[in-house]
Amino acid sequence: RAQLSPPTGTMVAYNNVVPNAHFKKDWQPMVKTWLNQPARKQRRRMKRAAKAERVFPRPVEGMLRPAVHGTQKRYNMKVRLGRGFTLEELKEAGISAKYAQTVGIAVDHRRKNKSLESLQANVNRLKTYMSKLVVFPRNAKKPAAGEATKEEMATAAQLEGKILPLASEKFAVEFAAITDELKAAPAYAKLRLERMNQRQVGPRYKKRLAEEAAAAEKAKLSKS
């Protein structure tokens, strides 16, 4: 008696879907290539070089920006670059708003200073920038006061990196020795107790008012 050979494919287990995949779809138009990546890299480098040559002797980065804090509770602890310096910051640094824009300092007349610390930080930032600034004269034969001489112009170099980059503050971590008193303190019980005290502020206040009202009512009845 002849025996039939087992099927080449195995059946799926239980009540699952029978595999019926189609591999003849038109997938070529959906493939996206990035063959122009090396050319774009070269084009970006050429544009940066052309911009540096065009804005010489000014910095390639652009204008000097202030150090500001975020406006939301989530980001207000982080320091980033802002839009421009306030009029108060420029006044404290001894720079007019009109002159600041001619020497590469961004000005924002809408921003207001909310703290003395940020004001002093940006004033120091302006003073540091002005101490390192080399102003090329309009007339090289007759340089005005504060403008660079021929020797300074010959040795001046164009800044290609960040203009006064923000330094990230690193807070020091303080360590303390763990004593026997700290080990014996019931920290978890203390937390639960304070949590309960916080939740019972309202009910306890309401209970105290009721007791005072009852005591006043009782004293009133006793007098009558």
Short mmCIF file of C-alpha atoms in Angstrom, two decimals:
data_model
loop_
_atom_site.label_atom_id
_atom_site.label_comp_id
_atom_site.label_asym_id
_atom_site.label_seq_id
_atom_site.Cartn_x
_atom_site.Cartn_y
_atom_site.Cartn_z
CA ARG A 1 0.00 0.00 0.00
CA ALA A 2 1.47 3.32 -1.08
CA GLN A 3 1.97 6.07 1.52
CA LEU A 4 1.48 9.74 0.79
CA SER A 5 4.40 12.08 1.48
CA PRO A 6 3.81 14.78 4.12
CA PRO A 7 3.10 18.32 2.90
CA THR A 8 6.06 20.63 2.46
CA GLY A 9 4.56 23.49 4.47
CA THR A 10 3.38 23.21 8.06
CA MET A 11 -0.05 24.33 9.11
CA VAL A 12 -0.55 27.09 11.66
CA ALA A 13 -1.34 26.13 15.21
CA TYR A 14 -4.79 26.56 16.70
CA ASN A 15 -7.15 29.12 15.13
CA ASN A 16 -4.55 31.52 13.73
CA VAL A 17 -4.51 33.18 10.32
CA VAL A 18 -3.16 31.15 7.44
CA PRO A 19 -0.05 32.96 6.12
CA ASN A 20 -0.85 34.43 2.74
CA ALA A 21 1.73 37.20 2.23
CA HIS A 22 1.99 39.00 -1.09
CA PHE A 23 5.53 39.88 -2.13
CA LYS A 24 4.79 41.33 -5.56
CA LYS A 25 3.77 44.84 -4.56
CA ASP A 26 5.19 47.90 -6.34
CA TRP A 27 7.73 48.84 -3.66
CA GLN A 28 10.29 50.64 -5.82
CA PRO A 29 8.62 54.11 -5.75
CA MET A 30 8.45 53.98 -1.94
CA VAL A 31 12.20 53.57 -1.52
CA LYS A 32 13.93 56.85 -0.60
CA THR A 33 17.64 57.22 -1.16
CA TRP A 34 20.14 59.75 0.19
CA LEU A 35 22.67 59.71 -2.58
CA ASN A 36 23.09 63.49 -2.48
CA GLN A 37 24.39 63.52 1.08
CA PRO A 38 28.09 64.00 0.17
CA ALA A 39 27.22 66.77 -2.30
CA ARG A 40 25.09 68.56 0.30
CA LYS A 41 27.92 68.34 2.81
CA GLN A 42 30.27 69.98 0.33
CA ARG A 43 27.69 72.61 -0.56
CA ARG A 44 27.14 73.52 3.11
CA ARG A 45 30.88 73.85 3.65
CA MET A 46 31.20 76.12 0.61
CA LYS A 47 28.31 78.27 1.84
CA ARG A 48 29.91 78.63 5.27
CA ALA A 49 33.19 79.68 3.65
CA ALA A 50 31.41 82.18 1.40
CA LYS A 51 29.51 83.63 4.36
CA ALA A 52 32.69 83.97 6.41
CA GLU A 53 34.34 85.82 3.54
CA ARG A 54 31.29 88.03 3.04
CA VAL A 55 30.91 89.11 6.68
CA PHE A 56 34.65 89.56 7.37
CA PRO A 57 35.87 90.89 9.80
CA ARG A 58 32.66 90.29 11.74
CA PRO A 59 32.15 86.95 13.56
CA VAL A 60 30.69 84.12 11.53
CA GLU A 61 28.24 83.30 14.34
CA GLY A 62 26.39 86.58 13.97
CA MET A 63 25.44 88.92 16.81
CA LEU A 64 26.10 88.67 20.53
CA ARG A 65 23.10 87.26 22.40
CA PRO A 66 22.25 87.53 26.13
CA ALA A 67 22.00 84.71 28.65
CA VAL A 68 18.37 84.21 29.65
CA HIS A 69 16.24 81.68 31.54
CA GLY A 70 13.27 79.76 30.22
CA THR A 71 9.78 81.16 30.80
CA GLN A 72 8.13 77.95 32.02
CA LYS A 73 8.46 76.14 35.30
CA ARG A 74 9.90 73.19 33.45
CA TYR A 75 12.74 75.15 31.82
CA ASN A 76 13.31 78.18 34.07
CA MET A 77 16.36 76.59 35.70
CA LYS A 78 18.17 76.27 32.36
CA VAL A 79 20.21 79.10 30.84
CA ARG A 80 20.11 79.64 27.09
CA LEU A 81 20.80 82.39 24.56
CA GLY A 82 18.07 85.00 24.22
CA ARG A 83 16.96 87.34 21.47
CA GLY A 84 18.71 90.53 22.53
CA PHE A 85 19.94 92.67 25.41
CA THR A 86 17.52 94.96 27.23
CA LEU A 87 17.86 98.73 27.25
CA GLU A 88 18.62 98.62 30.97
CA GLU A 89 21.49 96.18 30.45
CA LEU A 90 22.96 98.35 27.71
CA LYS A 91 22.64 101.43 29.93
CA GLU A 92 24.45 99.72 32.82
CA ALA A 93 27.25 98.70 30.44
CA GLY A 94 27.54 102.23 29.05
CA ILE A 95 26.47 101.34 25.49
CA SER A 96 23.75 103.06 23.53
CA ALA A 97 21.16 100.93 21.77
CA LYS A 98 21.93 102.55 18.41
CA TYR A 99 25.67 101.98 18.71
CA ALA A 100 25.22 98.41 19.99
CA GLN A 101 23.61 97.28 16.75
CA THR A 102 26.55 98.62 14.74
CA VAL A 103 29.11 96.53 16.64
CA GLY A 104 27.30 93.19 16.58
CA ILE A 105 25.19 93.37 19.76
CA ALA A 106 21.56 92.26 19.52
CA VAL A 107 19.00 94.57 21.16
CA ASP A 108 15.53 93.56 22.37
CA HIS A 109 13.45 96.49 23.63
CA ARG A 110 10.58 94.23 24.73
CA ARG A 111 12.40 92.02 27.22
CA LYS A 112 12.42 93.19 30.86
CA ASN A 113 14.85 92.34 33.64
CA LYS A 114 13.18 90.44 36.48
CA SER A 115 16.21 89.89 38.73
CA LEU A 116 19.43 91.65 39.63
CA GLU A 117 21.49 88.49 39.05
CA SER A 118 20.54 88.19 35.37
CA LEU A 119 21.08 91.91 34.90
CA GLN A 120 24.61 91.78 36.29
CA ALA A 121 25.41 88.61 34.33
CA ASN A 122 24.47 90.21 31.01
CA VAL A 123 26.23 93.46 31.89
CA ASN A 124 29.42 91.51 32.55
CA ARG A 125 28.85 89.68 29.27
CA LEU A 126 28.65 93.00 27.43
CA LYS A 127 31.76 94.37 29.12
CA THR A 128 33.73 91.23 28.28
CA TYR A 129 32.63 91.47 24.66
CA MET A 130 33.57 95.13 24.40
CA SER A 131 37.00 94.48 25.93
CA LYS A 132 37.76 91.89 23.23
CA LEU A 133 36.15 93.82 20.36
CA VAL A 134 38.28 95.25 17.54
CA VAL A 135 36.39 97.95 15.65
CA PHE A 136 37.70 98.58 12.13
CA PRO A 137 37.69 102.31 11.26
CA ARG A 138 35.60 103.71 8.44
CA ASN A 139 38.55 105.80 7.36
CA ALA A 140 41.81 103.91 7.80
CA LYS A 141 43.84 107.11 7.44
CA LYS A 142 41.98 108.90 10.26
CA PRO A 143 40.79 106.35 12.85
CA ALA A 144 38.42 107.75 15.45
CA ALA A 145 38.67 107.22 19.19
CA GLY A 146 38.13 103.59 20.12
CA GLU A 147 38.81 102.29 16.62
CA ALA A 148 41.63 99.90 15.74
CA THR A 149 44.97 100.99 14.40
CA LYS A 150 46.77 99.48 11.42
CA GLU A 151 48.76 97.13 13.67
CA GLU A 152 45.63 95.88 15.42
CA MET A 153 43.86 95.43 12.10
CA ALA A 154 46.78 93.37 10.79
CA THR A 155 46.76 91.03 13.78
CA ALA A 156 42.96 90.75 14.10
CA ALA A 157 41.41 87.38 13.25
CA GLN A 158 37.81 86.48 12.44
CA LEU A 159 35.99 84.52 15.13
CA GLU A 160 34.58 81.31 13.65
CA GLY A 161 33.19 79.64 16.76
CA LYS A 162 30.62 80.63 19.38
CA ILE A 163 30.61 84.22 20.65
CA LEU A 164 31.24 83.98 24.40
CA PRO A 165 29.70 80.49 24.80
CA LEU A 166 27.64 79.85 27.91
CA ALA A 167 29.46 77.86 30.55
CA SER A 168 27.44 75.09 32.18
CA GLU A 169 27.33 75.47 35.95
CA LYS A 170 28.39 72.44 37.94
CA PHE A 171 27.03 72.40 41.45
CA ALA A 172 29.19 70.80 44.11
CA VAL A 173 27.72 67.81 45.91
CA GLU A 174 28.06 67.91 49.68
CA PHE A 175 28.48 64.65 51.56
CA ALA A 176 27.74 64.04 55.24
CA ALA A 177 28.58 61.18 57.53
CA ILE A 178 25.70 58.88 58.49
CA THR A 179 25.45 58.84 62.28
CA ASP A 180 23.67 56.40 64.58
CA GLU A 181 21.02 59.04 65.23
CA LEU A 182 20.20 59.23 61.52
CA LYS A 183 20.07 55.44 61.27
CA ALA A 184 17.68 55.20 64.21
CA ALA A 185 15.35 57.95 62.94
CA PRO A 186 12.11 56.51 61.47
CA ALA A 187 12.19 58.37 58.15
CA TYR A 188 9.25 56.61 56.55
CA ALA A 189 7.04 57.01 59.61
CA LYS A 190 7.96 60.69 59.76
CA LEU A 191 6.96 61.19 56.15
CA ARG A 192 3.63 59.44 56.64
CA LEU A 193 2.95 61.48 59.78
CA GLU A 194 3.63 64.79 58.06
CA ARG A 195 1.53 63.71 55.10
CA MET A 196 -1.33 62.92 57.45
CA ASN A 197 -0.92 66.26 59.23
CA GLN A 198 -1.08 68.08 55.91
CA ARG A 199 -4.24 66.26 54.86
CA GLN A 200 -5.92 66.87 58.25
CA VAL A 201 -5.45 70.66 58.25
CA GLY A 202 -8.95 71.28 56.92
CA PRO A 203 -10.83 68.69 59.00
CA ARG A 204 -9.05 69.75 62.18
CA TYR A 205 -9.83 73.40 61.52
CA LYS A 206 -13.48 72.52 60.88
CA LYS A 207 -13.60 70.43 64.06
CA ARG A 208 -12.09 73.24 66.12
CA LEU A 209 -14.67 75.71 64.82
CA ALA A 210 -17.46 73.28 65.71
CA GLU A 211 -16.09 72.80 69.23
CA GLU A 212 -15.77 76.54 69.74
CA ALA A 213 -19.32 77.07 68.51
CA ALA A 214 -20.60 74.31 70.82
CA ALA A 215 -18.70 75.78 73.79
CA ALA A 216 -20.09 79.24 73.06
CA GLU A 217 -23.60 77.84 72.82
CA LYS A 218 -23.17 75.94 76.10
CA ALA A 219 -21.88 79.06 77.88
CA LYS A 220 -24.83 81.04 76.54
CA LEU A 221 -27.29 78.48 77.86
CA SER A 222 -25.61 78.36 81.25
CA LYS A 223 -25.88 82.14 81.66
CA SER A 224 -29.54 82.10 80.78
#
